[in-house]
XYZ file of C-alpha atoms in Angstrom:
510
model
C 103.211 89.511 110.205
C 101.660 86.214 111.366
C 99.407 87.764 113.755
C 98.108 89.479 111.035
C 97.920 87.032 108.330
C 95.872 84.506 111.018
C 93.593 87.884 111.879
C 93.136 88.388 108.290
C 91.761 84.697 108.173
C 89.608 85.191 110.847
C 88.162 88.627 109.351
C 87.792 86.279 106.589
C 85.360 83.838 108.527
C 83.710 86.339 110.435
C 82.611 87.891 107.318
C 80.771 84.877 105.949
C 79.426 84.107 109.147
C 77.565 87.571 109.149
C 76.631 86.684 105.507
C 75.129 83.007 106.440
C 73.179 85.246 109.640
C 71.895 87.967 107.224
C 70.465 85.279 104.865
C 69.077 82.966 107.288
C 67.612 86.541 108.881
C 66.281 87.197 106.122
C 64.674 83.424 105.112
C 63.478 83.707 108.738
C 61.313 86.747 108.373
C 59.643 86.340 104.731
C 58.268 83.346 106.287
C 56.906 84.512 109.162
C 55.405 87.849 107.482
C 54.024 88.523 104.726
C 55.577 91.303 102.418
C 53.898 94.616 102.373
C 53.968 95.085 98.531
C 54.123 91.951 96.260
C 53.894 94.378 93.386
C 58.237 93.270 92.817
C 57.418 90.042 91.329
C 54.982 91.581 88.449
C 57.599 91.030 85.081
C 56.078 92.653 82.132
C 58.102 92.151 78.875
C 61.117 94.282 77.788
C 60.019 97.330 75.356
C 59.785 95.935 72.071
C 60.962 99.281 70.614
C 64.507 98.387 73.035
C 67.431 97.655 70.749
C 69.417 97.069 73.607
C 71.843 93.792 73.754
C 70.520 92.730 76.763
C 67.096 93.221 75.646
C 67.853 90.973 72.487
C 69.479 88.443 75.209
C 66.663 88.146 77.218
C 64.633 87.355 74.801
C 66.743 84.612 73.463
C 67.197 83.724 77.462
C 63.384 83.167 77.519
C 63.153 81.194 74.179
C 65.153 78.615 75.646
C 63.762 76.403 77.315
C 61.088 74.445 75.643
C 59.944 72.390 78.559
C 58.003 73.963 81.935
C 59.869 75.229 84.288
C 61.052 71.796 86.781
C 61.171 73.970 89.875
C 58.406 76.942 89.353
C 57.891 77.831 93.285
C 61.646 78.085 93.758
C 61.919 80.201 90.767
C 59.099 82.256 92.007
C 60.483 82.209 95.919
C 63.376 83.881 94.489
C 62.059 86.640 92.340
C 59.629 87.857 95.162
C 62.680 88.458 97.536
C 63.822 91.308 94.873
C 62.684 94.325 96.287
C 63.180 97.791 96.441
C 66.279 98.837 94.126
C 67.206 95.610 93.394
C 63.558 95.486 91.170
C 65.672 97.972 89.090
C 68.871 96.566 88.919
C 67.182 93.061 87.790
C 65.018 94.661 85.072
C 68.236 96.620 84.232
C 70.329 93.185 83.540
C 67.438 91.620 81.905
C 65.760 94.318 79.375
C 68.549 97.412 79.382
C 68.129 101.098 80.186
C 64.351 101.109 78.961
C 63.081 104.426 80.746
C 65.141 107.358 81.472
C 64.743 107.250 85.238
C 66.896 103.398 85.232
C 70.113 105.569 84.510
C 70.068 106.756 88.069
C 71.591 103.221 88.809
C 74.797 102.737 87.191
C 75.740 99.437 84.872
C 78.230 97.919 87.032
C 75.785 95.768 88.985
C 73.418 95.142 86.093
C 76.250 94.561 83.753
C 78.168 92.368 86.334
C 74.499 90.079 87.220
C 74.092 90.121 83.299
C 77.513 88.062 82.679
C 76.710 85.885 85.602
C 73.331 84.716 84.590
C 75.135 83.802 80.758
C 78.247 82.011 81.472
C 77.739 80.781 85.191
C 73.983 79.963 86.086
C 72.613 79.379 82.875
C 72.160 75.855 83.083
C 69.688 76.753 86.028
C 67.374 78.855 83.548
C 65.542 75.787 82.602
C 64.781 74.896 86.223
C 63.973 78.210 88.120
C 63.515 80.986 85.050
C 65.292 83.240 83.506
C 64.330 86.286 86.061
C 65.098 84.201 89.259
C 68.671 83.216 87.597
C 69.751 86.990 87.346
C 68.316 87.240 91.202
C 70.722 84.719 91.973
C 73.363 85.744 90.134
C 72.930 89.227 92.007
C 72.339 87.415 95.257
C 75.795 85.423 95.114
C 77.846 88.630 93.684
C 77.116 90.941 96.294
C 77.686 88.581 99.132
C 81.370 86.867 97.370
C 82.203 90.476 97.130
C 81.614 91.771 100.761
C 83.736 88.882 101.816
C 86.552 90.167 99.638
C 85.724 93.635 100.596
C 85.790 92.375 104.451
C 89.368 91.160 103.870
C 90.842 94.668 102.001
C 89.027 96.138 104.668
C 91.389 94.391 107.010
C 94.507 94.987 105.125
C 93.508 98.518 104.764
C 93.111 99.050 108.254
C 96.535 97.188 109.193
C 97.898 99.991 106.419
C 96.869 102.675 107.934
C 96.167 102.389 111.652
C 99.537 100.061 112.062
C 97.688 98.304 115.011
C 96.309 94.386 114.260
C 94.270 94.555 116.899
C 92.521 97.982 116.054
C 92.577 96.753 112.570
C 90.548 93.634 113.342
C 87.960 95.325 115.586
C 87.106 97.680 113.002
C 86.816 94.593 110.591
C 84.303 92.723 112.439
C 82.813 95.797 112.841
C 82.167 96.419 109.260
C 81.168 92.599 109.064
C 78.174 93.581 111.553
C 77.864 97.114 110.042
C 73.995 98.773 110.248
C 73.352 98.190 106.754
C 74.216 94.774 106.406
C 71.025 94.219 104.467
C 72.112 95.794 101.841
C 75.425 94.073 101.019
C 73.536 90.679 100.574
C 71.059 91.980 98.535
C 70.987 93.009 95.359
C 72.411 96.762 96.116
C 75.614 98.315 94.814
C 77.450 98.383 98.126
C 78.898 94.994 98.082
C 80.431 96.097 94.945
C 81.315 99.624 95.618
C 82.699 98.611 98.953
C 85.140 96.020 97.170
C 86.200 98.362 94.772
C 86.888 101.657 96.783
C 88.522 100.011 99.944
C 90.382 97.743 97.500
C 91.597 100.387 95.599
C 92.533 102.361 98.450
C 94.604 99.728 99.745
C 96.924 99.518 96.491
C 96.727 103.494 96.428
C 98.411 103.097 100.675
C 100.776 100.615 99.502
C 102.026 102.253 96.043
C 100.354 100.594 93.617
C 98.970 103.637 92.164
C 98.139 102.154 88.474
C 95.768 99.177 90.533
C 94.665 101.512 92.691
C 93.354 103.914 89.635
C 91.143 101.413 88.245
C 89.709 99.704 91.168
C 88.467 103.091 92.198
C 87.132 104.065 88.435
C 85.417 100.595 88.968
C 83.690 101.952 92.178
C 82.583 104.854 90.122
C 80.788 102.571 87.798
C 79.126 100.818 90.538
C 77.969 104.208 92.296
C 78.157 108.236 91.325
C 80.166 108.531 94.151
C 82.302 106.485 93.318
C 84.228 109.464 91.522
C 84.837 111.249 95.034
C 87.404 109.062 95.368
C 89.719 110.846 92.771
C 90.334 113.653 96.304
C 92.526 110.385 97.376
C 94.675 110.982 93.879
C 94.213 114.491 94.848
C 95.833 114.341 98.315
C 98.400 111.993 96.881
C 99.617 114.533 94.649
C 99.408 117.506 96.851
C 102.054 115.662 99.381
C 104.232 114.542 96.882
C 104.311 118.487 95.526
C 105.175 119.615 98.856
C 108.034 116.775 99.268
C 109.294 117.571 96.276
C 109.196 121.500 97.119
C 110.112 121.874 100.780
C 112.120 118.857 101.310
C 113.742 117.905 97.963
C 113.996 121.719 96.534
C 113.009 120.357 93.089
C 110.021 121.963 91.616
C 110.346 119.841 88.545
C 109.086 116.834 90.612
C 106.253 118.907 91.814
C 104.980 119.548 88.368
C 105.317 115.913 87.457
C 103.197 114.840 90.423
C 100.649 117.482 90.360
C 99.896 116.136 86.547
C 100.166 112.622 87.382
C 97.774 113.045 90.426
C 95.418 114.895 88.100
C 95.701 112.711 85.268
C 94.319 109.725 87.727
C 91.483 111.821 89.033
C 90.154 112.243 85.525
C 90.650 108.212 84.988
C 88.470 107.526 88.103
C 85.474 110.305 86.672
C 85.668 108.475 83.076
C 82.911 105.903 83.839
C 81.061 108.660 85.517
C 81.154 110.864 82.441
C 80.498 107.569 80.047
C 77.760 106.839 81.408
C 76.582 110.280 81.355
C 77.433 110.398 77.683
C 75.442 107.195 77.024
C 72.577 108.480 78.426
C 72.389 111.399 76.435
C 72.905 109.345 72.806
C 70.275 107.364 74.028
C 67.799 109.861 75.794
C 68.469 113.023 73.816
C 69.952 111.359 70.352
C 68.183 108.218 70.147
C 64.780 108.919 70.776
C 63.535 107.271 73.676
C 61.011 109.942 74.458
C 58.855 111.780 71.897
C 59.406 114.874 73.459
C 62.798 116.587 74.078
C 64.245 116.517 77.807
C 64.349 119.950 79.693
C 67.975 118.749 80.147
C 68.543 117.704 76.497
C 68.675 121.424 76.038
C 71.110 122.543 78.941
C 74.834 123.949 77.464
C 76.256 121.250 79.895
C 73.696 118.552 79.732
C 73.868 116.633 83.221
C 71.668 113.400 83.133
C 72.091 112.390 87.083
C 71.594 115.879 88.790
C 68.286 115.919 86.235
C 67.076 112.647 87.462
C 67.861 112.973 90.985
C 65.996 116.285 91.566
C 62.721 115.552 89.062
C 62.474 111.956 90.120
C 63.639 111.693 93.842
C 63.312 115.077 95.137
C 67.112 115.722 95.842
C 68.668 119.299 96.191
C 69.825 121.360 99.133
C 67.383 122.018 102.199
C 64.982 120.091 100.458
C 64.040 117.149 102.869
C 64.740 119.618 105.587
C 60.197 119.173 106.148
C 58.779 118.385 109.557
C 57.229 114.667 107.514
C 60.580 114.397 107.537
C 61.367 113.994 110.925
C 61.487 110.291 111.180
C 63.438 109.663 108.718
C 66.052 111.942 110.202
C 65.891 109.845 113.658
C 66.337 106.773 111.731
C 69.630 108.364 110.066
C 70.334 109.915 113.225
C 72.735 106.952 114.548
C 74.674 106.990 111.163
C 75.614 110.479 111.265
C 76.002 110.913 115.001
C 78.979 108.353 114.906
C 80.366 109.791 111.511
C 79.981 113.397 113.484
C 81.958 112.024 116.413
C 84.879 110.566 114.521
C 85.480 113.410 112.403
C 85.855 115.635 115.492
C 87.568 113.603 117.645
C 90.007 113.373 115.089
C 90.239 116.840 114.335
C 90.854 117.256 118.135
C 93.722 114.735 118.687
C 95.219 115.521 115.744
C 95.240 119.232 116.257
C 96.667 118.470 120.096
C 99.404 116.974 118.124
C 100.245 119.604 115.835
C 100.355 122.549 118.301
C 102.479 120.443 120.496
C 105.069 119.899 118.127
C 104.846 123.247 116.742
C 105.428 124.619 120.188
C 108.664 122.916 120.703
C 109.900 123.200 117.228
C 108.738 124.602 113.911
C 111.331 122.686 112.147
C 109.315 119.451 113.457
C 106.259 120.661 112.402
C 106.706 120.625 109.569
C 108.762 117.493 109.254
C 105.751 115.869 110.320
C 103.537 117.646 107.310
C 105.903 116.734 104.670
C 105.694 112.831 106.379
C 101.481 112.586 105.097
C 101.098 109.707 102.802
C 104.368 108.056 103.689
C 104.252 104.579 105.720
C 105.914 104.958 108.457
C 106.830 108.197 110.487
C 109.320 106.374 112.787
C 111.370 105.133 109.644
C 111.587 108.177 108.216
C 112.643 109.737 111.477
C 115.246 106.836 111.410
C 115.865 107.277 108.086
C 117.119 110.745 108.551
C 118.951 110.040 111.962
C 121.035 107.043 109.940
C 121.866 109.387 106.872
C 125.530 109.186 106.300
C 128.041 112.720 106.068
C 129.829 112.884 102.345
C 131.939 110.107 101.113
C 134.860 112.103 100.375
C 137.498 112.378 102.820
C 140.190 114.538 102.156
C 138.725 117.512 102.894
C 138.929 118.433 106.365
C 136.846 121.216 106.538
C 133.963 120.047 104.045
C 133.155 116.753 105.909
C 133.800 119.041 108.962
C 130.674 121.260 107.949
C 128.655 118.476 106.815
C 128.809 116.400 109.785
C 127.895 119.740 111.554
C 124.709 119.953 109.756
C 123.881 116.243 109.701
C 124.618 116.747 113.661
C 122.309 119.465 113.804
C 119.380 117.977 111.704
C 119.814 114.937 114.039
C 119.591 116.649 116.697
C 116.362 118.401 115.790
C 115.024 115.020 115.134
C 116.285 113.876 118.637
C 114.388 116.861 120.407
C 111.286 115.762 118.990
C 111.357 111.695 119.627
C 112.548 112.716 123.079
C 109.839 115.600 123.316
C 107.299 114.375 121.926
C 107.831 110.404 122.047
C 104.142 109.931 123.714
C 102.552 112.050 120.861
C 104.262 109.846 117.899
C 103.270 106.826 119.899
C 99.580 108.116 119.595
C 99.710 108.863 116.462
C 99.575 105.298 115.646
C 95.827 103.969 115.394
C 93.064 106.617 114.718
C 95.029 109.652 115.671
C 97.708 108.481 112.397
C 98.484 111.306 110.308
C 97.401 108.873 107.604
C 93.445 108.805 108.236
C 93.391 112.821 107.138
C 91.760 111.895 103.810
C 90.011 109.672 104.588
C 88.554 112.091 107.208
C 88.337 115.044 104.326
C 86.338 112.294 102.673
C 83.883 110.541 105.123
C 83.210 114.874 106.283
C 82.052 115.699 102.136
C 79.902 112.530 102.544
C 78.378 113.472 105.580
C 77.859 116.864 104.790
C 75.716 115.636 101.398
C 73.903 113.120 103.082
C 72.559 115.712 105.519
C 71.808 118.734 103.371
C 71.285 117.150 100.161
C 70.178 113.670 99.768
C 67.282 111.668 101.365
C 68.883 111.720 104.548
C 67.610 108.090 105.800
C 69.772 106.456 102.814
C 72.841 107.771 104.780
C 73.008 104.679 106.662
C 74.008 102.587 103.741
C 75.693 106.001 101.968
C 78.239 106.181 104.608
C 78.489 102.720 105.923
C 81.610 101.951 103.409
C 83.694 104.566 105.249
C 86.692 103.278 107.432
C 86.740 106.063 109.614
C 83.519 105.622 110.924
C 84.972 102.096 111.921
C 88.437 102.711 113.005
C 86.862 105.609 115.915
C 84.456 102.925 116.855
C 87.408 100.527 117.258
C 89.002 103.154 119.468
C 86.259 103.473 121.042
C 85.395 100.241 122.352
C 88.869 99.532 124.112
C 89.069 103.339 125.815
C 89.601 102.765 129.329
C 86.977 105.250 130.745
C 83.867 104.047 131.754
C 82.118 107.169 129.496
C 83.592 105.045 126.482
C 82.560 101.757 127.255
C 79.071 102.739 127.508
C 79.559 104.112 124.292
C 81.096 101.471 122.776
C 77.814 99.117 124.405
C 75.366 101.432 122.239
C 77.484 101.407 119.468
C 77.203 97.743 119.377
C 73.811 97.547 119.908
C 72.674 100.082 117.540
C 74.876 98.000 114.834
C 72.803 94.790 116.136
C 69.339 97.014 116.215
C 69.768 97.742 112.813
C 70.699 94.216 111.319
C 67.277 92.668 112.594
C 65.240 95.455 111.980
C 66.855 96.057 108.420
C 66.563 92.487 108.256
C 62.721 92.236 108.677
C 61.713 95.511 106.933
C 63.506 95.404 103.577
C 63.299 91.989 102.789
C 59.574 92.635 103.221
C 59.092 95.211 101.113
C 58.981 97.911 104.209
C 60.539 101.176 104.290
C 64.057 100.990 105.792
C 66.879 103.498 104.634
């Protein structure tokens, strides 16, 4: 436990250090080049037709101050380094949801920079502007949350894997992580990455009602942010199967089946809000003179709308030979999420046709032990499991030590079997990474056969098993691995500076 509360530290410093290198990276580079499109730092005024609060708090924001601004080139520094999304996520926080293509960014971030810029920086309105203030207010979100991201990340790892040492080479992994631009920027993954690997952590150590709404917080922060309601999903669908095979009580079946699915509809209800606000706004309120083609649809859906008639998004549809460098630049990404989701599947199915070949009863021990803690205490747990308390009856305690002999026994043959197998199963081959496996391969199936596939780097780079293989990776002792592990680590460095130089300057990068 002290190893890894003074690893956790040290996750904890290694995180800000890759913070203080992305920033000084990218200080370094917007003063050496010059920005290929200065068009970010054009602010025209909110819609006067906006009714929106924030619209109505900008305004007030920029009657302020009276005097001149004391520190104009500071002010103006600042509000050229938004670029990209982050243009959108600014003019979000300052004027609202003013054109129907800002609701393909969700209002955590926005909302989040909005609160910041009121009650923390205001003071520094009348010194750098009001714009500049919600930069900075994005700028020191994102980057306090990926250190508190780093550290879940950590304590997830330690959850799952059971390993410290595997646990902290995934972290500092994820410190480093290719898109490490984006999580001190003003991005959602800072945020997203908090809340989802967070919320996993409390959903691994029980704490089910935390765990429900630091995931529904992800899902404000990003749309898929509601895939992680499978996690509820899986939850439930072990506890069923406990409850069925092991316990022979239906009842408790039922009850977690509807608890598991009353969670997965808590973690879609920002989704769906937002959705909903969108179409009061859009469809009820009048924002365009003209009704929406999707204003009109029996199931209105505002984000599939926007995705596909603004961005180009659907199936097959950036499968063009243009296209090609964009999928060598996302080629890395996917490669290593490929990779872990087979080895995986590999090891894992070693495991299971070993132990159903020497015992069936095993087997499926072994299924009904997914989502538990610990397979060696529950092995334990069932070798240590006293006969009945009464003793007068010869015969009865007779027929129950008989079958508590015989289950022990069965549990025997497979620790003495298969001893080397459990022992693996610790680390990436744990029975516990399955979701998050089921998980990471939906992701990387939609980032390559349905979204602009060079924005997989950052789409995927919040997944722990993409981590926790490269972990196993670098430490395998064949000579095949370490030179994988040596272009893992450079492609990880690769894309820091060159993510580095090219977004903060305005250049396409992911």
């Amino acid at each position: 436990m002290a190893k890894a509360v003074g690893l956790e530290g040290l996750v904890l410093r290694c995180a800000l250090l890759s913070r203080l290198l992305l920033l000084t990276l990218i200080l370094l580079w917007r003063l050496l080049f010059r920005p290929y499109d200065t068009s970010a730092s054009l602010n025209p005024s909110c819609l006067s037709s906006s009714s929106t609060a924030a619209a109505a708090a900008a305004a007030a924001a920029r009657s302020v101050p009276s005097d001149p601004i004391l520190w104009p080139r500071i002010g103006a520094s600042i509000e050229a380094s938004v670029v990209w999304d982050g243009v959108y996520f600014v003019r979000i926080a300052e004027c609202g949801y003013e054109y129907e293509q800002t609701y393909a960014f969700f209002p955590l971030l926005p909302l989040c920079i909005s609160l910041l810029s009121r009650f923390v920086f205001a003071p520094l309105v009348p010194m750098i502007g009001y714009r500049p203030v919600l930069a900075l207010s994005g700028y020191v979100l994102n980057n306090v949350a990926f250190l508190f991201a780093a550290v879940y990340f950590y304590r997830l790892s330690v959850l799952i894997l059971k390993d410290p040492a595997a646990a902290f080479r995934a972290s500092i992994l994820f410190c480093f992580n290719p898109a490490s631009v984006f999580y001190s920027s003003i991005y959602t993954e800072s945020l997203y990455a908090l809340f989802s690997v967070g919320g996993l952590y409390y959903l691994f150590s029980g704490a089910n009602t935390v765990a429900m709404l630091l995931l529904a917080l992800s899902g404000s922060a990003r749309s898929n942010g509601a895939l992680n309601a499978g996690y509820f999903c899986f939850q439930a669908m072990q506890h069923a199967y406990d409850a069925i095979i092991q316990k022979k009580r239906p009842i408790l079946a039922v009850h977690a089946i509807i608890g598991g699915l009353a969670r997965s509809l808590c973690i879609f209800v920002p989704f769906l809000a937002f959705q909903a606000y969108g179409y009061s706004n859009i469809c009820l309120g009048g924002i365009s003179y003209e009704p929406r083609p999707w204003c009109k649809a029996r199931i209105p859906n505002l984000y599939s709308f926007l995705q596909s008639h603004y961005w180009g998004v659907g199936f097959l549809r950036y499968f063009q030979v243009k296209q090609l460098p964009n999928f060598l630049l996302a080629s890395p990404i996917l490669s290593l999420s490929i990779c872990s989701i087979i080895h995986y599947a590999n090891m894992l199915l070693q495991v299971v046709q070993s132990l159903n070949t020497h015992d069936h009863n095993s087997f499926a021990a072994l299924l009904s032990l997914l989502g538990t803690n610990e397979i060696s205490d529950a092995v334990g747990a069932s070798e240590n499991s006293s006969p009945s308390k009464s003793s007068r009856d010869h015969m009865v305690r007779r027929r129950k030590q008989e079958r508590k002999d015989k289950s022990t026994e069965s549990f025997q043959h497979l620790r003495s079997t298969d001893h080397a197998l459990l022992q693996s199963m610790q680390g990436y081959p744990s029975v516990l990474v399955l979701p998050f496996i089921l998980h990471l391969a939906f992701m990387t199936f939609t980032a390559l056969f349905m979204m602009h596939v060079q924005v997989s780097t950052r789409f995927l780079s919040a997944s722990p098993p993409i981590y926790w293989f490269a972990s196993c990776v670098l430490v395998s002792p064949s000579c095949t691995s370490r030179r994988w592990g040596y272009l893992i680590w450079v492609y990880f460095i690769t894309f820091i500076l060159l993510g580095s130089l090219l977004f903060s300057n305005f250049y396409p990068f992911t």
